[in-house]
Amino acid sequence: DTGVSQNPRHKITKRGQNVTFRCDPISEHNRLYWYRQTLGQGPEFLTYFQNEAQLEKSRLLSDRFSAERPKGSFSTLEIQRTEQGDSAMYLCASSYQWGYEQYFGPGTRLTVT
Amino acid sequence: QQQVKQSPQSLIVQKGGISIINCAYENTAFDYFPWYQQFPGKGPALLIAIRPDVSEKKEGRFTISFNKSAKQFSLHIMDSQPGDSATYFCAASTGGSQGNLIFGKGTKLSVKP
């Protein structure tokens, strides 16, 4: 069991650029979650997938954000036209379909300059 | 509206002492209450979790106490060690068809040698 992996670990981009992050969940997990964590705060839910279906999106997920999980395995989170307020740690977690335990990856730290 | 309130914001404990972190929730539909440990630059790691049908759960030096009527739960770390120094987050979810976690704002624990 290799755990949840995320790439890249760090990303620095200029305001207005697009960025894409990747998450590889634990292989047998059906559910995949994206969270955002800003400094000094707990993670905040963005969206989640069950297999390839995106079942819920938070109001935090503006139109500039899009997430996919095309084959029910890895997922990507894209942010278009980045803003300084998008600077945060983006965390991915996975779980079994009917399991409660969510296991987090190491996160991708985004800095928008 | 903050659905999970965590206190204290920071905590300093001597090595060998007991660390106690408290959380309160509002949504009576929550049925899963995990605690996560997070080191700087890392993703949250699941530490211990409880369901509302039990009042206490112990795993090693970590114990969750749960008070359903008061809508409160707490984490106790016995024999605290310098290696326990981290940020701890409580969380709650309704599981089932949703399952996204609602996190508290975190408690930064420092264990002094």
Tab-separated table of C-alpha atoms in Angstrom:
chain	number	residue	atom	x	y	z
A	1	ASP	CA	0.000	0.000	0.000
A	2	THR	CA	1.750	3.132	-1.248
A	3	GLY	CA	-0.761	5.626	0.147
A	4	VAL	CA	-2.172	8.697	-1.548
A	5	SER	CA	0.295	10.556	-3.732
A	6	GLN	CA	0.091	14.085	-5.122
A	7	ASN	CA	2.092	15.916	-7.741
A	8	PRO	CA	3.638	18.368	-7.869
A	9	ARG	CA	4.432	18.971	-4.207
A	10	HIS	CA	5.044	22.655	-4.791
A	11	LYS	CA	3.913	24.998	-7.532
A	12	ILE	CA	4.719	28.664	-7.944
A	13	THR	CA	2.795	30.484	-10.637
A	14	LYS	CA	2.038	33.998	-11.716
A	15	ARG	CA	-1.411	35.466	-11.346
A	16	GLY	CA	-3.551	34.700	-14.357
A	17	GLN	CA	-1.831	31.438	-15.264
A	18	ASN	CA	-3.524	28.049	-15.240
A	19	VAL	CA	-2.297	25.225	-13.015
A	20	THR	CA	-3.136	21.528	-12.782
A	21	PHE	CA	-2.564	19.167	-9.879
A	22	ARG	CA	-2.709	15.389	-9.869
A	23	CYS	CA	-3.805	12.967	-7.165
A	24	ASP	CA	-3.314	9.199	-7.178
A	25	PRO	CA	-5.508	7.597	-4.491
A	26	ILE	CA	-5.003	4.317	-2.679
A	27	SER	CA	-5.680	1.800	-5.424
A	28	GLU	CA	-8.743	0.041	-4.019
A	29	HIS	CA	-10.497	3.232	-2.860
A	30	ASN	CA	-13.625	4.277	-4.781
A	31	ARG	CA	-13.950	7.758	-3.301
A	32	LEU	CA	-11.598	10.647	-3.866
A	33	TYR	CA	-11.841	14.034	-2.148
A	34	TRP	CA	-10.213	17.407	-2.742
A	35	TYR	CA	-9.714	19.867	0.121
A	36	ARG	CA	-8.025	23.241	0.395
A	37	GLN	CA	-6.088	24.335	3.460
A	38	THR	CA	-4.908	27.869	4.126
A	39	LEU	CA	-2.363	28.805	6.761
A	40	GLY	CA	-3.624	28.323	10.284
A	41	GLN	CA	-6.903	26.747	9.210
A	42	GLY	CA	-8.323	23.271	8.914
A	43	PRO	CA	-8.857	21.707	5.500
A	44	GLU	CA	-12.013	22.815	3.679
A	45	PHE	CA	-13.922	20.491	1.392
A	46	LEU	CA	-13.935	21.315	-2.326
A	47	THR	CA	-15.361	18.305	-4.163
A	48	TYR	CA	-15.510	14.532	-4.242
A	49	PHE	CA	-15.788	11.657	-6.680
A	50	GLN	CA	-17.195	8.213	-6.394
A	51	ASN	CA	-15.425	6.282	-9.107
A	52	GLU	CA	-15.531	8.661	-12.091
A	53	ALA	CA	-18.675	10.534	-11.028
A	54	GLN	CA	-18.305	13.921	-9.378
A	55	LEU	CA	-21.024	13.784	-6.735
A	56	GLU	CA	-20.668	16.988	-4.775
A	57	LYS	CA	-19.064	20.382	-5.140
A	58	SER	CA	-18.595	22.987	-2.433
A	59	ARG	CA	-19.575	26.609	-2.975
A	60	LEU	CA	-15.833	27.257	-2.532
A	61	LEU	CA	-15.294	25.677	-5.949
A	62	SER	CA	-15.696	28.662	-8.223
A	63	ASP	CA	-16.101	28.455	-11.999
A	64	ARG	CA	-12.331	28.762	-12.350
A	65	PHE	CA	-11.881	25.381	-10.688
A	66	SER	CA	-12.525	22.083	-12.409
A	67	ALA	CA	-11.827	18.543	-11.308
A	68	GLU	CA	-11.877	15.267	-13.186
A	69	ARG	CA	-11.414	11.616	-12.484
A	70	PRO	CA	-11.690	10.174	-15.997
A	71	LYS	CA	-11.256	6.466	-15.349
A	72	GLY	CA	-12.082	6.316	-11.687
A	73	SER	CA	-8.411	6.154	-10.770
A	74	PHE	CA	-6.280	9.313	-10.572
A	75	SER	CA	-7.840	12.769	-10.432
A	76	THR	CA	-6.784	16.206	-11.615
A	77	LEU	CA	-7.709	19.597	-10.211
A	78	GLU	CA	-7.281	22.557	-12.540
A	79	ILE	CA	-7.395	26.207	-11.558
A	80	GLN	CA	-7.775	28.666	-14.409
A	81	ARG	CA	-6.723	32.319	-14.256
A	82	THR	CA	-5.156	31.925	-10.829
A	83	GLU	CA	-5.565	34.668	-8.244
A	84	GLN	CA	-3.460	35.426	-5.191
A	85	GLY	CA	-6.315	34.183	-3.018
A	86	ASP	CA	-5.843	30.739	-4.521
A	87	SER	CA	-2.541	30.365	-2.672
A	88	ALA	CA	-3.053	27.411	-0.350
A	89	MET	CA	-2.267	23.760	0.225
A	90	TYR	CA	-4.437	21.531	-1.953
A	91	LEU	CA	-5.036	18.166	-0.335
A	92	CYS	CA	-6.386	14.975	-1.788
A	93	ALA	CA	-7.882	12.145	0.258
A	94	SER	CA	-9.372	8.777	-0.595
A	95	SER	CA	-11.626	6.237	1.068
A	96	TYR	CA	-13.676	3.137	0.409
A	97	GLN	CA	-17.191	3.772	-0.909
A	98	TRP	CA	-18.905	2.918	2.353
A	99	GLY	CA	-15.970	3.604	4.589
A	100	TYR	CA	-15.610	6.615	6.771
A	101	GLU	CA	-11.817	6.726	7.059
A	102	GLN	CA	-10.216	9.215	4.713
A	103	TYR	CA	-6.488	9.040	4.075
A	104	PHE	CA	-4.747	12.181	2.921
A	105	GLY	CA	-1.881	12.722	0.559
A	106	PRO	CA	1.025	15.094	1.257
A	107	GLY	CA	-0.639	17.970	-0.560
A	108	THR	CA	0.376	20.413	-3.269
A	109	ARG	CA	1.471	23.819	-2.009
A	110	LEU	CA	0.383	26.515	-4.504
A	111	THR	CA	1.865	30.005	-4.380
A	112	VAL	CA	0.418	32.620	-6.721
A	113	THR	CA	2.660	35.662	-7.168
B	1	GLN	CA	-21.153	29.244	10.222
B	2	GLN	CA	-18.553	27.096	11.888
B	3	GLN	CA	-19.986	23.641	12.413
B	4	VAL	CA	-17.064	22.259	14.442
B	5	LYS	CA	-15.468	24.455	17.099
B	6	GLN	CA	-12.080	23.438	18.470
B	7	SER	CA	-10.194	24.659	21.514
B	8	PRO	CA	-7.642	25.619	22.608
B	9	GLN	CA	-5.904	27.190	19.627
B	10	SER	CA	-2.518	26.311	21.123
B	11	LEU	CA	-1.340	24.123	23.962
B	12	ILE	CA	1.976	23.701	25.764
B	13	VAL	CA	2.483	20.544	27.821
B	14	GLN	CA	5.457	19.124	29.643
B	15	LYS	CA	6.846	15.771	28.579
B	16	GLY	CA	4.928	13.018	30.317
B	17	GLY	CA	1.857	15.184	30.869
B	18	ILE	CA	-1.653	14.833	29.492
B	19	SER	CA	-2.724	16.893	26.492
B	20	ILE	CA	-6.449	17.572	26.170
B	21	ILE	CA	-8.091	19.105	23.101
B	22	ASN	CA	-11.811	19.760	22.896
B	23	CYS	CA	-14.308	20.030	20.069
B	24	ALA	CA	-17.984	20.900	19.896
B	25	TYR	CA	-20.334	20.354	17.000
B	26	GLU	CA	-23.770	21.620	16.017
B	27	ASN	CA	-25.119	19.247	13.409
B	28	THR	CA	-26.805	16.274	15.084
B	29	ALA	CA	-26.615	14.367	11.785
B	30	PHE	CA	-22.857	13.937	12.221
B	31	ASP	CA	-22.065	10.304	12.928
B	32	TYR	CA	-18.312	10.034	12.550
B	33	PHE	CA	-15.709	12.007	14.499
B	34	PRO	CA	-12.032	11.567	13.589
B	35	TRP	CA	-8.908	13.277	14.843
B	36	TYR	CA	-6.033	14.069	12.521
B	37	GLN	CA	-2.413	14.896	13.290
B	38	GLN	CA	-0.517	17.183	10.935
B	39	PHE	CA	3.183	18.003	10.896
B	40	PRO	CA	4.432	21.110	9.045
B	41	GLY	CA	4.495	20.617	5.283
B	42	LYS	CA	2.690	17.267	5.494
B	43	GLY	CA	-0.842	16.111	4.898
B	44	PRO	CA	-3.143	15.288	7.837
B	45	ALA	CA	-2.738	11.744	9.187
B	46	LEU	CA	-5.712	9.890	10.661
B	47	LEU	CA	-5.014	9.308	14.335
B	48	ILE	CA	-8.179	7.888	15.890
B	49	ALA	CA	-11.916	8.101	15.266
B	50	ILE	CA	-15.187	7.406	17.051
B	51	ARG	CA	-18.817	6.792	16.197
B	52	PRO	CA	-21.580	8.164	18.472
B	53	ASP	CA	-22.670	4.744	19.705
B	54	VAL	CA	-19.694	4.608	22.118
B	55	SER	CA	-18.561	7.113	24.725
B	56	GLU	CA	-14.851	6.381	24.661
B	57	LYS	CA	-12.257	4.831	22.387
B	58	LYS	CA	-8.633	4.218	23.258
B	59	GLU	CA	-5.716	3.428	20.980
B	60	GLY	CA	-2.357	3.371	22.693
B	61	ARG	CA	-1.722	6.744	24.304
B	62	PHE	CA	-4.634	8.380	22.464
B	63	THR	CA	-8.212	8.401	23.787
B	64	ILE	CA	-11.360	9.999	22.403
B	65	SER	CA	-14.126	10.859	24.859
B	66	PHE	CA	-17.532	11.486	23.336
B	67	ASN	CA	-20.558	13.190	24.936
B	68	LYS	CA	-23.523	12.925	22.592
B	69	SER	CA	-25.947	14.954	24.713
B	70	ALA	CA	-23.502	17.831	25.010
B	71	LYS	CA	-22.415	17.486	21.386
B	72	GLN	CA	-18.792	17.499	22.438
B	73	PHE	CA	-15.793	15.235	21.992
B	74	SER	CA	-12.216	15.457	23.101
B	75	LEU	CA	-8.789	13.979	22.445
B	76	HIS	CA	-6.570	12.981	25.337
B	77	ILE	CA	-2.897	12.262	24.744
B	78	MET	CA	-1.393	10.448	27.703
B	79	ASP	CA	2.324	10.560	28.512
B	80	SER	CA	2.826	13.316	25.912
B	81	GLN	CA	6.168	13.199	24.099
B	82	PRO	CA	8.128	15.859	22.168
B	83	GLY	CA	7.418	13.824	19.019
B	84	ASP	CA	3.706	14.515	19.557
B	85	SER	CA	4.333	18.206	18.863
B	86	ALA	CA	2.098	18.898	15.855
B	87	THR	CA	-1.208	20.464	14.910
B	88	TYR	CA	-4.267	18.399	15.740
B	89	PHE	CA	-7.587	18.725	13.958
B	90	CYS	CA	-10.929	17.353	14.969
B	91	ALA	CA	-13.469	16.708	12.256
B	92	ALA	CA	-16.973	15.407	11.723
B	93	SER	CA	-18.980	13.956	8.895
B	94	THR	CA	-22.315	12.402	8.111
B	95	GLY	CA	-20.677	9.563	6.194
B	96	GLY	CA	-22.929	7.536	3.916
B	97	SER	CA	-23.739	9.236	0.626
B	98	GLN	CA	-21.732	12.358	1.458
B	99	GLY	CA	-18.835	11.801	3.780
B	100	ASN	CA	-16.928	15.039	3.317
B	101	LEU	CA	-15.200	16.036	6.526
B	102	ILE	CA	-15.884	19.290	8.354
B	103	PHE	CA	-12.730	20.282	10.226
B	104	GLY	CA	-12.084	22.399	13.289
B	105	LYS	CA	-9.481	25.146	13.067
B	106	GLY	CA	-6.772	23.096	14.735
B	107	THR	CA	-4.739	23.060	17.936
B	108	LYS	CA	-0.997	23.532	17.842
B	109	LEU	CA	0.522	21.281	20.501
B	110	SER	CA	4.026	21.802	21.813
B	111	VAL	CA	5.443	19.212	24.198
B	112	LYS	CA	8.406	20.546	26.146
B	113	PRO	CA	11.198	18.112	27.094
